[in-house]
PDB file of C-alpha atoms in Angstrom:
ATOM      1  CA  GLN L   1       0.032  -0.005   0.055  1.00  0.00           C
ATOM      2  CA  SER L   2       1.316   3.405  -1.037  1.00  0.00           C
ATOM      3  CA  VAL L   3       2.253   5.946   1.554  1.00  0.00           C
ATOM      4  CA  LEU L   4       0.531   8.668  -0.484  1.00  0.00           C
ATOM      5  CA  ILE L   5      -3.064   8.208  -1.291  1.00  0.00           C
ATOM      6  CA  GLN L   6      -4.463   9.050  -4.619  1.00  0.00           C
ATOM      7  CA  PRO L   7      -7.779   8.076  -6.153  1.00  0.00           C
ATOM      8  CA  PRO L   8      -7.347   5.313  -8.771  1.00  0.00           C
ATOM      9  CA  SER L   9      -9.181   7.069 -11.571  1.00  0.00           C
ATOM     10  CA  ALA L  10     -10.445  10.404 -12.756  1.00  0.00           C
ATOM     11  CA  SER L  11     -12.213  11.400 -16.017  1.00  0.00           C
ATOM     12  CA  GLY L  12     -13.542  14.245 -18.003  1.00  0.00           C
ATOM     13  CA  THR L  13     -14.613  15.309 -21.407  1.00  0.00           C
ATOM     14  CA  PRO L  14     -12.458  17.418 -23.701  1.00  0.00           C
ATOM     15  CA  GLY L  15     -12.214  21.000 -22.424  1.00  0.00           C
ATOM     16  CA  GLN L  16     -13.183  20.190 -18.864  1.00  0.00           C
ATOM     17  CA  ARG L  17     -11.232  20.755 -15.734  1.00  0.00           C
ATOM     18  CA  VAL L  18     -10.090  17.763 -13.614  1.00  0.00           C
ATOM     19  CA  THR L  19      -8.452  17.903 -10.263  1.00  0.00           C
ATOM     20  CA  LEU L  20      -6.400  15.070  -8.767  1.00  0.00           C
ATOM     21  CA  SER L  21      -5.683  14.703  -5.052  1.00  0.00           C
ATOM     22  CA  CYS L  22      -2.683  13.300  -3.173  1.00  0.00           C
ATOM     23  CA  SER L  23      -3.108  12.862   0.612  1.00  0.00           C
ATOM     24  CA  GLY L  24      -0.254  12.239   2.883  1.00  0.00           C
ATOM     25  CA  THR L  25       0.963  12.868   6.503  1.00  0.00           C
ATOM     26  CA  SER L  26       3.197  15.396   8.489  1.00  0.00           C
ATOM     27  CA  SER L  27       6.204  13.384   7.677  1.00  0.00           C
ATOM     28  CA  ASN L  28       5.941  13.673   3.921  1.00  0.00           C
ATOM     29  CA  ILE L  29       3.704  16.167   2.368  1.00  0.00           C
ATOM     30  CA  GLY L  30       3.376  18.144   5.517  1.00  0.00           C
ATOM     31  CA  THR L  31       7.191  18.844   5.603  1.00  0.00           C
ATOM     32  CA  ASN L  32       8.509  18.509   2.105  1.00  0.00           C
ATOM     33  CA  THR L  33       7.709  19.715  -1.359  1.00  0.00           C
ATOM     34  CA  VAL L  34       5.575  17.722  -3.709  1.00  0.00           C
ATOM     35  CA  ASN L  35       6.281  16.592  -7.332  1.00  0.00           C
ATOM     36  CA  TRP L  36       3.961  15.306  -9.931  1.00  0.00           C
ATOM     37  CA  TYR L  37       4.853  12.922 -12.745  1.00  0.00           C
ATOM     38  CA  GLN L  38       2.904  12.036 -15.805  1.00  0.00           C
ATOM     39  CA  GLN L  39       3.276   8.598 -17.308  1.00  0.00           C
ATOM     40  CA  VAL L  40       1.743   7.734 -20.773  1.00  0.00           C
ATOM     41  CA  PRO L  41       1.501   3.913 -20.890  1.00  0.00           C
ATOM     42  CA  GLY L  42       4.531   2.212 -22.282  1.00  0.00           C
ATOM     43  CA  THR L  43       6.764   5.223 -21.627  1.00  0.00           C
ATOM     44  CA  ALA L  44       8.904   6.454 -18.745  1.00  0.00           C
ATOM     45  CA  PRO L  45       7.471   9.026 -16.298  1.00  0.00           C
ATOM     46  CA  LYS L  46       7.984  12.649 -17.072  1.00  0.00           C
ATOM     47  CA  LEU L  47       8.283  15.410 -14.464  1.00  0.00           C
ATOM     48  CA  LEU L  48       5.197  17.719 -14.645  1.00  0.00           C
ATOM     49  CA  ILE L  49       5.339  19.758 -11.453  1.00  0.00           C
ATOM     50  CA  TYR L  50       8.142  20.355  -8.979  1.00  0.00           C
ATOM     51  CA  SER L  51       8.460  22.147  -5.639  1.00  0.00           C
ATOM     52  CA  SER L  52       4.638  21.674  -5.133  1.00  0.00           C
ATOM     53  CA  ASN L  53       3.525  24.247  -7.731  1.00  0.00           C
ATOM     54  CA  GLN L  54       6.229  24.915 -10.189  1.00  0.00           C
ATOM     55  CA  ARG L  55       5.808  23.717 -13.868  1.00  0.00           C
ATOM     56  CA  SER L  56       8.544  21.801 -15.410  1.00  0.00           C
ATOM     57  CA  SER L  57      10.042  23.137 -18.644  1.00  0.00           C
ATOM     58  CA  GLY L  58       7.715  22.801 -21.519  1.00  0.00           C
ATOM     59  CA  VAL L  59       4.664  21.861 -19.496  1.00  0.00           C
ATOM     60  CA  PRO L  60       1.664  23.976 -20.571  1.00  0.00           C
ATOM     61  CA  ASP L  61      -0.058  26.252 -18.167  1.00  0.00           C
ATOM     62  CA  ARG L  62      -3.096  24.215 -18.354  1.00  0.00           C
ATOM     63  CA  PHE L  63      -1.454  22.214 -15.566  1.00  0.00           C
ATOM     64  CA  SER L  64      -1.296  23.721 -12.040  1.00  0.00           C
ATOM     65  CA  ALA L  65      -0.762  22.379  -8.693  1.00  0.00           C
ATOM     66  CA  SER L  66      -0.832  23.349  -4.991  1.00  0.00           C
ATOM     67  CA  LYS L  67      -0.175  22.050  -1.575  1.00  0.00           C
ATOM     68  CA  SER L  68      -2.011  22.612   1.729  1.00  0.00           C
ATOM     69  CA  GLY L  69      -1.154  21.004   4.994  1.00  0.00           C
ATOM     70  CA  THR L  70      -0.719  17.254   4.336  1.00  0.00           C
ATOM     71  CA  SER L  71      -2.500  17.264   0.926  1.00  0.00           C
ATOM     72  CA  ALA L  72      -1.558  18.242  -2.598  1.00  0.00           C
ATOM     73  CA  SER L  73      -3.543  18.556  -5.733  1.00  0.00           C
ATOM     74  CA  LEU L  74      -2.896  18.755  -9.451  1.00  0.00           C
ATOM     75  CA  ALA L  75      -5.448  20.440 -11.824  1.00  0.00           C
ATOM     76  CA  ILE L  76      -5.716  19.988 -15.571  1.00  0.00           C
ATOM     77  CA  ARG L  77      -7.647  22.741 -17.264  1.00  0.00           C
ATOM     78  CA  GLY L  78      -9.023  22.456 -20.786  1.00  0.00           C
ATOM     79  CA  LEU L  79      -8.572  18.624 -20.764  1.00  0.00           C
ATOM     80  CA  GLN L  80      -7.176  17.139 -23.960  1.00  0.00           C
ATOM     81  CA  SER L  81      -6.954  13.618 -25.402  1.00  0.00           C
ATOM     82  CA  GLY L  82      -3.167  13.809 -25.057  1.00  0.00           C
ATOM     83  CA  ASP L  83      -3.625  14.150 -21.325  1.00  0.00           C
ATOM     84  CA  GLU L  84      -4.636  10.583 -21.039  1.00  0.00           C
ATOM     85  CA  ALA L  85      -1.994   9.007 -18.665  1.00  0.00           C
ATOM     86  CA  ASP L  86      -1.221   7.963 -15.192  1.00  0.00           C
ATOM     87  CA  TYR L  87      -0.346  10.762 -12.834  1.00  0.00           C
ATOM     88  CA  TYR L  88       1.758  10.191  -9.754  1.00  0.00           C
ATOM     89  CA  CYS L  89       2.698  12.517  -6.861  1.00  0.00           C
ATOM     90  CA  GLY L  90       5.830  11.928  -5.024  1.00  0.00           C
ATOM     91  CA  THR L  91       7.805  13.394  -2.082  1.00  0.00           C
ATOM     92  CA  TRP L  92      10.390  12.565   0.547  1.00  0.00           C
ATOM     93  CA  ASP L  93       9.291  11.024   3.798  1.00  0.00           C
ATOM     94  CA  ASP L  94      11.403  12.017   6.779  1.00  0.00           C
ATOM     95  CA  SER L  95      10.152   9.072   8.988  1.00  0.00           C
ATOM     96  CA  LEU L  96      10.974   6.446   6.387  1.00  0.00           C
ATOM     97  CA  SER L  97      13.995   8.297   5.060  1.00  0.00           C
ATOM     98  CA  ALA L  98      12.796   7.312   1.663  1.00  0.00           C
ATOM     99  CA  TYR L  99      11.160   8.948  -1.368  1.00  0.00           C
ATOM    100  CA  VAL L 100       7.495   7.845  -1.632  1.00  0.00           C
ATOM    101  CA  PHE L 101       5.035   7.788  -4.480  1.00  0.00           C
ATOM    102  CA  GLY L 102       1.302   7.819  -4.635  1.00  0.00           C
ATOM    103  CA  SER L 103      -0.369   4.831  -6.085  1.00  0.00           C
ATOM    104  CA  GLY L 104      -1.228   6.886  -9.194  1.00  0.00           C
ATOM    105  CA  THR L 105      -4.402   8.228 -10.818  1.00  0.00           C
ATOM    106  CA  LYS L 106      -5.421   7.146 -14.246  1.00  0.00           C
ATOM    107  CA  VAL L 107      -6.939  10.093 -16.205  1.00  0.00           C
ATOM    108  CA  THR L 108      -9.394   9.132 -19.043  1.00  0.00           C
ATOM    109  CA  VAL L 109     -10.653  11.716 -21.533  1.00  0.00           C
ATOM    110  CA  LEU L 110     -14.269  10.629 -22.461  1.00  0.00           C
TER     111      LEU L 110
ATOM    112  CA  GLN V   1      20.314  17.680 -24.268  1.00  0.00           C
ATOM    113  CA  VAL V   2      20.235  15.944 -20.931  1.00  0.00           C
ATOM    114  CA  GLN V   3      19.730  12.304 -21.489  1.00  0.00           C
ATOM    115  CA  LEU V   4      19.809   9.023 -19.429  1.00  0.00           C
ATOM    116  CA  VAL V   5      20.147   5.817 -21.648  1.00  0.00           C
ATOM    117  CA  GLN V   6      19.629   2.509 -19.985  1.00  0.00           C
ATOM    118  CA  SER V   7      20.883  -1.035 -20.807  1.00  0.00           C
ATOM    119  CA  GLU V   8      18.825  -3.585 -22.784  1.00  0.00           C
ATOM    120  CA  PRO V   9      16.172  -5.877 -21.192  1.00  0.00           C
ATOM    121  CA  GLU V  10      17.361  -8.829 -19.180  1.00  0.00           C
ATOM    122  CA  VAL V  11      16.000 -12.329 -18.445  1.00  0.00           C
ATOM    123  CA  LYS V  12      17.304 -14.001 -15.333  1.00  0.00           C
ATOM    124  CA  ARG V  13      16.659 -17.197 -13.314  1.00  0.00           C
ATOM    125  CA  PRO V  14      15.459 -16.994  -9.744  1.00  0.00           C
ATOM    126  CA  GLY V  15      18.447 -16.632  -7.394  1.00  0.00           C
ATOM    127  CA  ALA V  16      20.551 -14.766  -9.957  1.00  0.00           C
ATOM    128  CA  SER V  17      21.717 -11.098  -9.912  1.00  0.00           C
ATOM    129  CA  VAL V  18      20.971  -8.437 -12.516  1.00  0.00           C
ATOM    130  CA  ARG V  19      23.113  -5.257 -13.223  1.00  0.00           C
ATOM    131  CA  VAL V  20      21.249  -2.377 -14.999  1.00  0.00           C
ATOM    132  CA  THR V  21      23.314   0.407 -16.508  1.00  0.00           C
ATOM    133  CA  CYS V  22      22.348   4.067 -16.827  1.00  0.00           C
ATOM    134  CA  LYS V  23      24.546   6.318 -19.193  1.00  0.00           C
ATOM    135  CA  ALA V  24      24.226  10.021 -18.619  1.00  0.00           C
ATOM    136  CA  SER V  25      24.984  12.704 -21.039  1.00  0.00           C
ATOM    137  CA  GLY V  26      24.382  16.481 -21.637  1.00  0.00           C
ATOM    138  CA  TYR V  27      25.272  17.621 -18.215  1.00  0.00           C
ATOM    139  CA  THR V  28      27.994  17.611 -15.471  1.00  0.00           C
ATOM    140  CA  PHE V  29      27.632  14.142 -14.082  1.00  0.00           C
ATOM    141  CA  THR V  30      28.925  14.776 -10.542  1.00  0.00           C
ATOM    142  CA  LEU V  31      26.478  17.771  -9.940  1.00  0.00           C
ATOM    143  CA  TYR V  32      23.506  15.474  -9.714  1.00  0.00           C
ATOM    144  CA  SER V  33      22.617  12.181  -7.900  1.00  0.00           C
ATOM    145  CA  ILE V  34      20.968   9.239  -9.532  1.00  0.00           C
ATOM    146  CA  ALA V  35      17.804   7.565  -8.196  1.00  0.00           C
ATOM    147  CA  TRP V  36      16.522   4.120  -9.085  1.00  0.00           C
ATOM    148  CA  VAL V  37      12.680   3.439  -9.326  1.00  0.00           C
ATOM    149  CA  ARG V  38      10.938   0.390 -10.321  1.00  0.00           C
ATOM    150  CA  GLN V  39       7.545  -0.486 -11.623  1.00  0.00           C
ATOM    151  CA  VAL V  40       5.943  -3.885 -11.741  1.00  0.00           C
ATOM    152  CA  PRO V  41       3.931  -4.155 -14.839  1.00  0.00           C
ATOM    153  CA  GLY V  42       0.481  -2.666 -14.324  1.00  0.00           C
ATOM    154  CA  GLU V  43       1.440  -1.227 -10.934  1.00  0.00           C
ATOM    155  CA  GLY V  44       2.825   1.992  -9.575  1.00  0.00           C
ATOM    156  CA  LEU V  45       6.287   3.418  -9.024  1.00  0.00           C
ATOM    157  CA  GLU V  46       8.543   2.293  -6.236  1.00  0.00           C
ATOM    158  CA  TRP V  47      11.689   4.117  -5.093  1.00  0.00           C
ATOM    159  CA  MET V  48      14.598   1.802  -4.494  1.00  0.00           C
ATOM    160  CA  GLY V  49      17.510   4.014  -3.697  1.00  0.00           C
ATOM    161  CA  LEU V  50      19.752   7.038  -4.541  1.00  0.00           C
ATOM    162  CA  ILE V  51      23.512   7.510  -5.126  1.00  0.00           C
ATOM    163  CA  SER V  52      25.506  10.754  -4.931  1.00  0.00           C
ATOM    164  CA  THR V  53      27.721  10.618  -8.032  1.00  0.00           C
ATOM    165  CA  TYR V  54      29.958  13.124  -6.328  1.00  0.00           C
ATOM    166  CA  ASN V  55      31.055  11.016  -3.369  1.00  0.00           C
ATOM    167  CA  GLY V  56      29.429   7.686  -3.818  1.00  0.00           C
ATOM    168  CA  LYS V  57      27.077   7.949  -0.744  1.00  0.00           C
ATOM    169  CA  THR V  58      23.931   5.889  -1.047  1.00  0.00           C
ATOM    170  CA  LYS V  59      20.415   5.817   0.452  1.00  0.00           C
ATOM    171  CA  PHE V  60      18.119   2.801   0.105  1.00  0.00           C
ATOM    172  CA  ALA V  61      14.472   2.068   0.654  1.00  0.00           C
ATOM    173  CA  GLN V  62      14.475  -0.443   3.652  1.00  0.00           C
ATOM    174  CA  ARG V  63      13.098  -3.301   1.647  1.00  0.00           C
ATOM    175  CA  PHE V  64      15.962  -3.280  -0.809  1.00  0.00           C
ATOM    176  CA  GLN V  65      18.721  -2.367   1.542  1.00  0.00           C
ATOM    177  CA  ASP V  66      20.145  -5.896   1.703  1.00  0.00           C
ATOM    178  CA  ARG V  67      19.919  -6.889  -1.976  1.00  0.00           C
ATOM    179  CA  VAL V  68      20.900  -3.680  -3.953  1.00  0.00           C
ATOM    180  CA  THR V  69      24.217  -2.117  -4.779  1.00  0.00           C
ATOM    181  CA  LEU V  70      24.315   1.185  -6.390  1.00  0.00           C
ATOM    182  CA  SER V  71      27.520   2.463  -7.959  1.00  0.00           C
ATOM    183  CA  ALA V  72      28.652   5.338 -10.237  1.00  0.00           C
ATOM    184  CA  ASP V  73      31.549   5.652 -12.560  1.00  0.00           C
ATOM    185  CA  THR V  74      32.556   9.244 -13.127  1.00  0.00           C
ATOM    186  CA  SER V  75      34.976   8.422 -15.842  1.00  0.00           C
ATOM    187  CA  THR V  76      32.237   7.038 -18.125  1.00  0.00           C
ATOM    188  CA  THR V  77      29.331   8.964 -16.453  1.00  0.00           C
ATOM    189  CA  THR V  78      27.484   5.826 -15.960  1.00  0.00           C
ATOM    190  CA  ALA V  79      25.400   4.585 -12.915  1.00  0.00           C
ATOM    191  CA  HIS V  80      24.800   1.029 -12.177  1.00  0.00           C
ATOM    192  CA  MET V  81      22.145  -0.874 -10.139  1.00  0.00           C
ATOM    193  CA  GLU V  82      22.773  -4.456  -9.076  1.00  0.00           C
ATOM    194  CA  LEU V  83      19.938  -6.451  -7.625  1.00  0.00           C
ATOM    195  CA  ARG V  84      20.776  -9.800  -6.065  1.00  0.00           C
ATOM    196  CA  ASN V  85      18.884 -13.001  -5.193  1.00  0.00           C
ATOM    197  CA  LEU V  86      16.141 -12.394  -7.605  1.00  0.00           C
ATOM    198  CA  THR V  87      12.662 -13.820  -7.415  1.00  0.00           C
ATOM    199  CA  SER V  88       9.641 -13.621  -9.715  1.00  0.00           C
ATOM    200  CA  ASP V  89       8.410 -10.700  -7.683  1.00  0.00           C
ATOM    201  CA  ASP V  90      11.408  -8.627  -8.998  1.00  0.00           C
ATOM    202  CA  THR V  91       9.977  -8.785 -12.566  1.00  0.00           C
ATOM    203  CA  ALA V  92       9.695  -5.036 -13.299  1.00  0.00           C
ATOM    204  CA  ILE V  93      10.764  -2.131 -15.263  1.00  0.00           C
ATOM    205  CA  TYR V  94      13.703  -0.399 -13.656  1.00  0.00           C
ATOM    206  CA  PHE V  95      14.244   3.297 -14.296  1.00  0.00           C
ATOM    207  CA  CYS V  96      17.060   5.605 -13.373  1.00  0.00           C
ATOM    208  CA  ALA V  97      16.385   9.384 -12.968  1.00  0.00           C
ATOM    209  CA  ARG V  98      18.510  12.397 -12.359  1.00  0.00           C
ATOM    210  CA  VAL V  99      18.110  14.062  -9.045  1.00  0.00           C
ATOM    211  CA  GLU V 100      19.331  17.507  -8.015  1.00  0.00           C
ATOM    212  CA  ASP V 101      19.533  17.163  -4.406  1.00  0.00           C
ATOM    213  CA  TYR V 102      21.074  14.083  -2.554  1.00  0.00           C
ATOM    214  CA  SER V 103      18.885  14.884   0.470  1.00  0.00           C
ATOM    215  CA  GLY V 104      16.044  13.296  -1.356  1.00  0.00           C
ATOM    216  CA  ASN V 105      13.630  16.191  -1.225  1.00  0.00           C
ATOM    217  CA  SER V 106      14.001  16.811  -4.859  1.00  0.00           C
ATOM    218  CA  ASP V 107      12.328  15.943  -8.183  1.00  0.00           C
ATOM    219  CA  PHE V 108      13.401  13.280 -10.659  1.00  0.00           C
ATOM    220  CA  ASP V 109      14.121  14.671 -14.139  1.00  0.00           C
ATOM    221  CA  PRO V 110      14.791  13.337 -16.626  1.00  0.00           C
ATOM    222  CA  TRP V 111      14.163   9.624 -16.497  1.00  0.00           C
ATOM    223  CA  GLY V 112      15.885   6.948 -18.377  1.00  0.00           C
ATOM    224  CA  GLN V 113      13.731   4.892 -20.891  1.00  0.00           C
ATOM    225  CA  GLY V 114      13.493   1.922 -18.471  1.00  0.00           C
ATOM    226  CA  THR V 115      14.989  -1.561 -18.495  1.00  0.00           C
ATOM    227  CA  LEU V 116      12.668  -4.550 -18.233  1.00  0.00           C
ATOM    228  CA  VAL V 117      14.074  -7.284 -16.050  1.00  0.00           C
ATOM    229  CA  SER V 118      12.185 -10.560 -16.288  1.00  0.00           C
ATOM    230  CA  VAL V 119      12.801 -13.331 -13.641  1.00  0.00           C
ATOM    231  CA  SER V 120      11.504 -16.774 -14.630  1.00  0.00           C
ATOM    232  CA  SER V 121      12.636 -20.361 -14.169  1.00  0.00           C
TER     233      SER V 121
END
């Protein structure tokens, strides 16, 4: 079981806004910054968001993220078919002395 | 451009060891650490460990601590991950990724393309 909790799936129609959540504890999200990764099936993960709310180079501003307390969220505005992928949150856990990932959310564009 | 290129897929017998290679290019190798992450097919990402390419210091996830060796060769800008005493549960895609901060509180960017390790008798 993953240390960070993410809903297994999310969906929306093209153009809609979708918000993904990532829930942790005081020893991980509550203390450290959160990163978000996008993984299209069959490919390597790609960094989407770093330091909780900073878009990685080349990532469109349709993607935004925030962190509050022990939770983080990723929003995708103007959903496109190319956004279909698995999205993982990740951060360092001070208690485990390990980097931890969420279980991932599969985004489907209807 | 910054790139991490990994070695080819491997097929191993239970009890054997596997060594996966990650060749870095396009940046100063010793300024960044290398992390290793694995993904069982159809499942999520799992952090295995991290090596400082500057001084060779390592950190490991507890469950891999006794079975994994990480190394980095600065002369060839290549990182290696060796996993010993393989079982079928180790069948997975193994990724390397560049990490800015050895403390661990850092993002992974970019990632290698992944190396599939299959363990079967």
